[in-house]
Amino acid sequence: DQQVKQNSPSLSVQEGRISILNCDYTNSMFDYFLWYKKYPAEGPTFLISISSIKDKNEDGRFTVFLNKSAKHLSLHIVPSQPGDSAVYFCAATGTSYDKVIFGPGTSLSVIP
Amino acid sequence: NAGVTQTPKFQVLKTGQSMTLQCAQDMNHNSMYWYRQDPGMGLRLIYYSASEGTTDKGEVPNGYNVSRLNKREFSLRLESAAPSQTSVYFCASPSGTYEQYFGPGTRLTVT
């Protein structure tokens, strides 16, 4: 049973618009969440993270929102750019964990 | 400073053959991880090493062995490759804040 879910395998957005990528988790012990971005033929790279003591974290065009009661987080990209086209992985871990659990990924296409 | 390096980049094996995937990191991190990525499955942890001299099983360890040779190097061995092990393999090493640094990956095909 997947502990981290990304229910949209793919998403297509027009350049300049907002991209919203969603992630749900089932384990209430998770208290730290990360987003990774992956281009074809490359390894994933860290994008942004959020601790459970916060409900929002912002870094430039990227904002992650956390709703602990719903066990849901989302990544907002504003404005979206063609270079943002990649696979985005949501991941979760916690202070009582020694590993990170990844979701299946969402493939984002930003159309010029 | 190369971060995490992996060799080889590509490999084709026949069923039953063996091979070792190599990983090295130059960030002086204690932990190192091996993941496999399959379509629709995300990144699944095969084995990890929390420190030099220790290794532990992850989510999908069957068919694999690992060696933490020293602080820098962590290898993954397939003793008898099977078509189900066709995948992209990533080595990673986390910083203290859970942020993982990934290598470029090894694309393995088992026929």
PDB file of C-alpha atoms in Angstrom:
ATOM      1  CA  ASP A   1       0.000   0.000   0.000  1.00  0.00           C
ATOM      2  CA  GLN A   2       1.481   3.308  -1.096  1.00  0.00           C
ATOM      3  CA  GLN A   3       2.109   5.648   1.810  1.00  0.00           C
ATOM      4  CA  VAL A   4       2.679   8.627  -0.506  1.00  0.00           C
ATOM      5  CA  LYS A   5       0.268   9.093  -3.401  1.00  0.00           C
ATOM      6  CA  GLN A   6       0.292  11.370  -6.392  1.00  0.00           C
ATOM      7  CA  ASN A   7      -2.965  10.627  -8.121  1.00  0.00           C
ATOM      8  CA  SER A   8      -2.306  12.628 -11.289  1.00  0.00           C
ATOM      9  CA  PRO A   9       0.273  10.821 -13.449  1.00  0.00           C
ATOM     10  CA  SER A  10       0.455  13.823 -15.768  1.00  0.00           C
ATOM     11  CA  LEU A  11      -0.479  17.494 -15.976  1.00  0.00           C
ATOM     12  CA  SER A  12      -0.401  19.962 -18.858  1.00  0.00           C
ATOM     13  CA  VAL A  13      -0.310  23.725 -18.267  1.00  0.00           C
ATOM     14  CA  GLN A  14       0.070  26.801 -20.480  1.00  0.00           C
ATOM     15  CA  GLU A  15       3.210  28.871 -20.040  1.00  0.00           C
ATOM     16  CA  GLY A  16       2.651  31.733 -17.594  1.00  0.00           C
ATOM     17  CA  ARG A  17      -0.194  29.978 -15.783  1.00  0.00           C
ATOM     18  CA  ILE A  18      -0.136  28.293 -12.376  1.00  0.00           C
ATOM     19  CA  SER A  19       0.804  24.607 -12.060  1.00  0.00           C
ATOM     20  CA  ILE A  20      -0.608  22.783  -9.045  1.00  0.00           C
ATOM     21  CA  LEU A  21       0.752  19.343  -8.226  1.00  0.00           C
ATOM     22  CA  ASN A  22      -0.940  17.377  -5.475  1.00  0.00           C
ATOM     23  CA  CYS A  23       0.264  14.754  -3.022  1.00  0.00           C
ATOM     24  CA  ASP A  24      -1.491  12.758  -0.307  1.00  0.00           C
ATOM     25  CA  TYR A  25       0.038  10.672   2.448  1.00  0.00           C
ATOM     26  CA  THR A  26      -1.367   8.085   4.802  1.00  0.00           C
ATOM     27  CA  ASN A  27       1.163   7.829   7.626  1.00  0.00           C
ATOM     28  CA  SER A  28       0.568  10.390  10.378  1.00  0.00           C
ATOM     29  CA  MET A  29       4.132   9.824  11.622  1.00  0.00           C
ATOM     30  CA  PHE A  30       5.505  11.725   8.624  1.00  0.00           C
ATOM     31  CA  ASP A  31       6.550  15.223   9.677  1.00  0.00           C
ATOM     32  CA  TYR A  32       8.824  16.379   6.869  1.00  0.00           C
ATOM     33  CA  PHE A  33       7.939  16.585   3.199  1.00  0.00           C
ATOM     34  CA  LEU A  34      10.004  17.222   0.105  1.00  0.00           C
ATOM     35  CA  TRP A  35       9.508  17.795  -3.602  1.00  0.00           C
ATOM     36  CA  TYR A  36      12.018  16.613  -6.175  1.00  0.00           C
ATOM     37  CA  LYS A  37      12.210  17.425  -9.861  1.00  0.00           C
ATOM     38  CA  LYS A  38      13.541  14.998 -12.445  1.00  0.00           C
ATOM     39  CA  TYR A  39      14.510  15.621 -16.047  1.00  0.00           C
ATOM     40  CA  PRO A  40      14.877  12.659 -18.452  1.00  0.00           C
ATOM     41  CA  ALA A  41      18.198  10.801 -18.178  1.00  0.00           C
ATOM     42  CA  GLU A  42      19.141  12.684 -14.995  1.00  0.00           C
ATOM     43  CA  GLY A  43      18.857  11.972 -11.299  1.00  0.00           C
ATOM     44  CA  PRO A  44      16.156  13.719  -9.236  1.00  0.00           C
ATOM     45  CA  THR A  45      17.122  17.059  -7.724  1.00  0.00           C
ATOM     46  CA  PHE A  46      15.752  18.575  -4.555  1.00  0.00           C
ATOM     47  CA  LEU A  47      13.309  21.425  -5.112  1.00  0.00           C
ATOM     48  CA  ILE A  48      11.638  22.508  -1.880  1.00  0.00           C
ATOM     49  CA  SER A  49      10.640  21.071   1.485  1.00  0.00           C
ATOM     50  CA  ILE A  50       8.301  21.770   4.374  1.00  0.00           C
ATOM     51  CA  SER A  51       8.226  20.755   7.992  1.00  0.00           C
ATOM     52  CA  SER A  52       4.941  19.826   9.659  1.00  0.00           C
ATOM     53  CA  ILE A  53       5.242  22.814  11.988  1.00  0.00           C
ATOM     54  CA  LYS A  54       4.560  25.042   8.983  1.00  0.00           C
ATOM     55  CA  ASP A  55       1.680  25.176   6.533  1.00  0.00           C
ATOM     56  CA  LYS A  56       3.487  27.031   3.761  1.00  0.00           C
ATOM     57  CA  ASN A  57       6.998  27.389   2.426  1.00  0.00           C
ATOM     58  CA  GLU A  58       7.976  29.583  -0.482  1.00  0.00           C
ATOM     59  CA  ASP A  59      11.075  29.701  -2.675  1.00  0.00           C
ATOM     60  CA  GLY A  60      10.839  31.998  -5.669  1.00  0.00           C
ATOM     61  CA  ARG A  61       8.225  30.678  -8.064  1.00  0.00           C
ATOM     62  CA  PHE A  62       7.693  27.528  -5.990  1.00  0.00           C
ATOM     63  CA  THR A  63       5.393  27.292  -2.976  1.00  0.00           C
ATOM     64  CA  VAL A  64       4.492  24.174  -1.034  1.00  0.00           C
ATOM     65  CA  PHE A  65       1.335  24.077   1.074  1.00  0.00           C
ATOM     66  CA  LEU A  66       0.714  21.501   3.792  1.00  0.00           C
ATOM     67  CA  ASN A  67      -2.681  20.552   5.223  1.00  0.00           C
ATOM     68  CA  LYS A  68      -1.891  18.171   8.063  1.00  0.00           C
ATOM     69  CA  SER A  69      -5.484  17.408   8.987  1.00  0.00           C
ATOM     70  CA  ALA A  70      -6.177  16.304   5.411  1.00  0.00           C
ATOM     71  CA  LYS A  71      -2.735  14.655   5.040  1.00  0.00           C
ATOM     72  CA  HIS A  72      -2.349  16.600   1.833  1.00  0.00           C
ATOM     73  CA  LEU A  73       0.314  18.796   0.317  1.00  0.00           C
ATOM     74  CA  SER A  74       0.544  20.670  -2.927  1.00  0.00           C
ATOM     75  CA  LEU A  75       3.264  22.326  -4.965  1.00  0.00           C
ATOM     76  CA  HIS A  76       2.381  25.561  -6.773  1.00  0.00           C
ATOM     77  CA  ILE A  77       4.548  26.887  -9.586  1.00  0.00           C
ATOM     78  CA  VAL A  78       3.790  30.468 -10.601  1.00  0.00           C
ATOM     79  CA  PRO A  79       4.333  31.432 -13.357  1.00  0.00           C
ATOM     80  CA  SER A  80       5.004  28.139 -15.093  1.00  0.00           C
ATOM     81  CA  GLN A  81       7.834  28.074 -17.618  1.00  0.00           C
ATOM     82  CA  PRO A  82       8.702  25.525 -20.334  1.00  0.00           C
ATOM     83  CA  GLY A  83      11.861  24.629 -18.390  1.00  0.00           C
ATOM     84  CA  ASP A  84       9.615  23.398 -15.571  1.00  0.00           C
ATOM     85  CA  SER A  85       8.548  20.460 -17.746  1.00  0.00           C
ATOM     86  CA  ALA A  86       9.753  17.448 -15.761  1.00  0.00           C
ATOM     87  CA  VAL A  87       8.576  14.681 -13.449  1.00  0.00           C
ATOM     88  CA  TYR A  88       7.870  15.878  -9.906  1.00  0.00           C
ATOM     89  CA  PHE A  89       8.150  13.474  -6.987  1.00  0.00           C
ATOM     90  CA  CYS A  90       6.577  14.117  -3.619  1.00  0.00           C
ATOM     91  CA  ALA A  91       8.415  12.499  -0.697  1.00  0.00           C
ATOM     92  CA  ALA A  92       7.847  12.128   3.024  1.00  0.00           C
ATOM     93  CA  THR A  93       9.891  11.222   6.062  1.00  0.00           C
ATOM     94  CA  GLY A  94      10.038  11.975   9.768  1.00  0.00           C
ATOM     95  CA  THR A  95      12.201  12.260  12.846  1.00  0.00           C
ATOM     96  CA  SER A  96      11.402   8.633  13.700  1.00  0.00           C
ATOM     97  CA  TYR A  97      12.302   7.476  10.191  1.00  0.00           C
ATOM     98  CA  ASP A  98      15.667   6.743   8.658  1.00  0.00           C
ATOM     99  CA  LYS A  99      14.348   6.631   5.123  1.00  0.00           C
ATOM    100  CA  VAL A 100      12.403   8.788   2.702  1.00  0.00           C
ATOM    101  CA  ILE A 101       9.240   7.455   1.016  1.00  0.00           C
ATOM    102  CA  PHE A 102       8.597   8.673  -2.519  1.00  0.00           C
ATOM    103  CA  GLY A 103       5.364   8.994  -4.437  1.00  0.00           C
ATOM    104  CA  PRO A 104       4.991   7.702  -8.011  1.00  0.00           C
ATOM    105  CA  GLY A 105       5.530  11.115  -9.601  1.00  0.00           C
ATOM    106  CA  THR A 106       3.569  13.554 -11.762  1.00  0.00           C
ATOM    107  CA  SER A 107       4.814  14.455 -15.230  1.00  0.00           C
ATOM    108  CA  LEU A 108       4.347  18.184 -15.857  1.00  0.00           C
ATOM    109  CA  SER A 109       4.318  19.617 -19.370  1.00  0.00           C
ATOM    110  CA  VAL A 110       4.392  23.391 -19.718  1.00  0.00           C
ATOM    111  CA  ILE A 111       3.244  24.378 -23.189  1.00  0.00           C
ATOM    112  CA  PRO A 112       4.787  27.523 -24.708  1.00  0.00           C
TER     113      PRO A 112
ATOM    114  CA  ASN B   1      33.060  18.489  -6.232  1.00  0.00           C
ATOM    115  CA  ALA B   2      31.158  15.872  -8.268  1.00  0.00           C
ATOM    116  CA  GLY B   3      28.484  15.040  -5.646  1.00  0.00           C
ATOM    117  CA  VAL B   4      27.255  11.509  -6.358  1.00  0.00           C
ATOM    118  CA  THR B   5      28.685   9.520  -9.250  1.00  0.00           C
ATOM    119  CA  GLN B   6      27.479   6.191 -10.635  1.00  0.00           C
ATOM    120  CA  THR B   7      28.933   3.680 -13.075  1.00  0.00           C
ATOM    121  CA  PRO B   8      28.016   2.371 -15.541  1.00  0.00           C
ATOM    122  CA  LYS B   9      25.409   4.632 -17.156  1.00  0.00           C
ATOM    123  CA  PHE B  10      23.887   1.826 -19.214  1.00  0.00           C
ATOM    124  CA  GLN B  11      24.073  -1.966 -19.028  1.00  0.00           C
ATOM    125  CA  VAL B  12      22.423  -4.873 -20.817  1.00  0.00           C
ATOM    126  CA  LEU B  13      22.539  -8.263 -19.136  1.00  0.00           C
ATOM    127  CA  LYS B  14      21.245 -11.687 -20.007  1.00  0.00           C
ATOM    128  CA  THR B  15      19.102 -13.510 -17.466  1.00  0.00           C
ATOM    129  CA  GLY B  16      21.337 -15.181 -14.886  1.00  0.00           C
ATOM    130  CA  GLN B  17      24.348 -12.896 -15.375  1.00  0.00           C
ATOM    131  CA  SER B  18      25.761 -10.913 -12.479  1.00  0.00           C
ATOM    132  CA  MET B  19      26.977  -7.358 -12.204  1.00  0.00           C
ATOM    133  CA  THR B  20      27.890  -4.661  -9.695  1.00  0.00           C
ATOM    134  CA  LEU B  21      26.684  -1.079  -9.854  1.00  0.00           C
ATOM    135  CA  GLN B  22      29.140   1.367  -8.343  1.00  0.00           C
ATOM    136  CA  CYS B  23      28.354   4.565  -6.452  1.00  0.00           C
ATOM    137  CA  ALA B  24      30.628   7.132  -4.856  1.00  0.00           C
ATOM    138  CA  GLN B  25      29.999  10.420  -3.048  1.00  0.00           C
ATOM    139  CA  ASP B  26      32.461  13.166  -2.189  1.00  0.00           C
ATOM    140  CA  MET B  27      30.258  15.121   0.236  1.00  0.00           C
ATOM    141  CA  ASN B  28      31.457  13.289   3.358  1.00  0.00           C
ATOM    142  CA  HIS B  29      27.894  12.174   4.147  1.00  0.00           C
ATOM    143  CA  ASN B  30      27.343   9.229   6.460  1.00  0.00           C
ATOM    144  CA  SER B  31      24.318   7.716   4.696  1.00  0.00           C
ATOM    145  CA  MET B  32      23.975   6.263   1.230  1.00  0.00           C
ATOM    146  CA  TYR B  33      20.966   4.733  -0.481  1.00  0.00           C
ATOM    147  CA  TRP B  34      20.088   2.632  -3.544  1.00  0.00           C
ATOM    148  CA  TYR B  35      16.721   3.151  -5.267  1.00  0.00           C
ATOM    149  CA  ARG B  36      15.103   1.742  -8.353  1.00  0.00           C
ATOM    150  CA  GLN B  37      12.681   3.721 -10.477  1.00  0.00           C
ATOM    151  CA  ASP B  38       9.947   1.983 -12.429  1.00  0.00           C
ATOM    152  CA  PRO B  39       7.064   3.596 -14.348  1.00  0.00           C
ATOM    153  CA  GLY B  40       4.122   4.375 -12.056  1.00  0.00           C
ATOM    154  CA  MET B  41       6.021   3.181  -8.989  1.00  0.00           C
ATOM    155  CA  GLY B  42       8.174   6.161  -8.129  1.00  0.00           C
ATOM    156  CA  LEU B  43      11.479   5.581  -6.397  1.00  0.00           C
ATOM    157  CA  ARG B  44      11.605   2.457  -4.258  1.00  0.00           C
ATOM    158  CA  LEU B  45      14.348   1.886  -1.718  1.00  0.00           C
ATOM    159  CA  ILE B  46      16.394  -1.277  -2.256  1.00  0.00           C
ATOM    160  CA  TYR B  47      19.065  -1.015   0.449  1.00  0.00           C
ATOM    161  CA  TYR B  48      20.599   1.729   2.497  1.00  0.00           C
ATOM    162  CA  SER B  49      23.621   2.319   4.666  1.00  0.00           C
ATOM    163  CA  ALA B  50      23.255   4.708   7.595  1.00  0.00           C
ATOM    164  CA  SER B  51      26.992   4.729   8.227  1.00  0.00           C
ATOM    165  CA  GLU B  52      30.201   3.052   7.151  1.00  0.00           C
ATOM    166  CA  GLY B  53      30.066  -0.634   8.034  1.00  0.00           C
ATOM    167  CA  THR B  54      26.262  -0.890   8.290  1.00  0.00           C
ATOM    168  CA  THR B  55      23.653  -1.842   5.707  1.00  0.00           C
ATOM    169  CA  ASP B  56      19.901  -2.415   5.955  1.00  0.00           C
ATOM    170  CA  LYS B  57      17.147  -3.658   3.693  1.00  0.00           C
ATOM    171  CA  GLY B  58      14.705  -1.252   2.163  1.00  0.00           C
ATOM    172  CA  GLU B  59      11.369  -1.865   0.509  1.00  0.00           C
ATOM    173  CA  VAL B  60      12.511  -4.157  -2.346  1.00  0.00           C
ATOM    174  CA  PRO B  61      15.778  -5.929  -1.374  1.00  0.00           C
ATOM    175  CA  ASN B  62      15.188  -9.363  -2.912  1.00  0.00           C
ATOM    176  CA  GLY B  63      17.712 -10.285  -5.592  1.00  0.00           C
ATOM    177  CA  TYR B  64      20.234  -7.656  -4.510  1.00  0.00           C
ATOM    178  CA  ASN B  65      23.232  -7.387  -2.208  1.00  0.00           C
ATOM    179  CA  VAL B  66      25.183  -4.325  -1.156  1.00  0.00           C
ATOM    180  CA  SER B  67      28.601  -3.432   0.179  1.00  0.00           C
ATOM    181  CA  ARG B  68      29.554  -0.231   1.957  1.00  0.00           C
ATOM    182  CA  LEU B  69      33.214  -0.349   1.057  1.00  0.00           C
ATOM    183  CA  ASN B  70      34.138   2.849   2.897  1.00  0.00           C
ATOM    184  CA  LYS B  71      32.499   6.183   3.660  1.00  0.00           C
ATOM    185  CA  ARG B  72      32.623   7.222  -0.009  1.00  0.00           C
ATOM    186  CA  GLU B  73      31.509   4.065  -1.817  1.00  0.00           C
ATOM    187  CA  PHE B  74      28.358   1.957  -1.782  1.00  0.00           C
ATOM    188  CA  SER B  75      27.931  -0.801  -4.374  1.00  0.00           C
ATOM    189  CA  LEU B  76      24.864  -2.765  -5.438  1.00  0.00           C
ATOM    190  CA  ARG B  77      25.261  -6.313  -6.741  1.00  0.00           C
ATOM    191  CA  LEU B  78      22.873  -8.413  -8.777  1.00  0.00           C
ATOM    192  CA  GLU B  79      24.008 -12.019  -8.361  1.00  0.00           C
ATOM    193  CA  SER B  80      21.669 -13.576 -10.931  1.00  0.00           C
ATOM    194  CA  ALA B  81      19.855 -10.949 -12.971  1.00  0.00           C
ATOM    195  CA  ALA B  82      16.173 -11.409 -13.842  1.00  0.00           C
ATOM    196  CA  PRO B  83      13.985  -9.483 -16.345  1.00  0.00           C
ATOM    197  CA  SER B  84      12.047  -8.053 -13.354  1.00  0.00           C
ATOM    198  CA  GLN B  85      15.234  -6.180 -12.422  1.00  0.00           C
ATOM    199  CA  THR B  86      15.080  -4.126 -15.618  1.00  0.00           C
ATOM    200  CA  SER B  87      14.902  -0.620 -14.202  1.00  0.00           C
ATOM    201  CA  VAL B  88      16.742   2.637 -13.657  1.00  0.00           C
ATOM    202  CA  TYR B  89      18.907   2.539 -10.543  1.00  0.00           C
ATOM    203  CA  PHE B  90      19.776   5.628  -8.536  1.00  0.00           C
ATOM    204  CA  CYS B  91      22.262   6.023  -5.762  1.00  0.00           C
ATOM    205  CA  ALA B  92      21.631   8.850  -3.301  1.00  0.00           C
ATOM    206  CA  SER B  93      23.230  10.406  -0.267  1.00  0.00           C
ATOM    207  CA  PRO B  94      21.272  12.623   2.117  1.00  0.00           C
ATOM    208  CA  SER B  95      22.402  15.678   3.949  1.00  0.00           C
ATOM    209  CA  GLY B  96      21.426  16.055   7.590  1.00  0.00           C
ATOM    210  CA  THR B  97      18.164  17.742   6.602  1.00  0.00           C
ATOM    211  CA  TYR B  98      16.776  14.743   4.700  1.00  0.00           C
ATOM    212  CA  GLU B  99      17.558  16.387   1.371  1.00  0.00           C
ATOM    213  CA  GLN B 100      18.945  13.661  -0.859  1.00  0.00           C
ATOM    214  CA  TYR B 101      21.572  14.163  -3.531  1.00  0.00           C
ATOM    215  CA  PHE B 102      21.108  11.711  -6.383  1.00  0.00           C
ATOM    216  CA  GLY B 103      23.525  10.311  -8.916  1.00  0.00           C
ATOM    217  CA  PRO B 104      22.721  10.372 -12.641  1.00  0.00           C
ATOM    218  CA  GLY B 105      21.375   6.807 -12.661  1.00  0.00           C
ATOM    219  CA  THR B 106      22.176   3.466 -14.294  1.00  0.00           C
ATOM    220  CA  ARG B 107      19.730   2.186 -16.898  1.00  0.00           C
ATOM    221  CA  LEU B 108      19.753  -1.622 -16.699  1.00  0.00           C
ATOM    222  CA  THR B 109      18.031  -3.959 -19.151  1.00  0.00           C
ATOM    223  CA  VAL B 110      17.851  -7.691 -18.460  1.00  0.00           C
ATOM    224  CA  THR B 111      16.869  -9.836 -21.451  1.00  0.00           C
TER     225      THR B 111
END
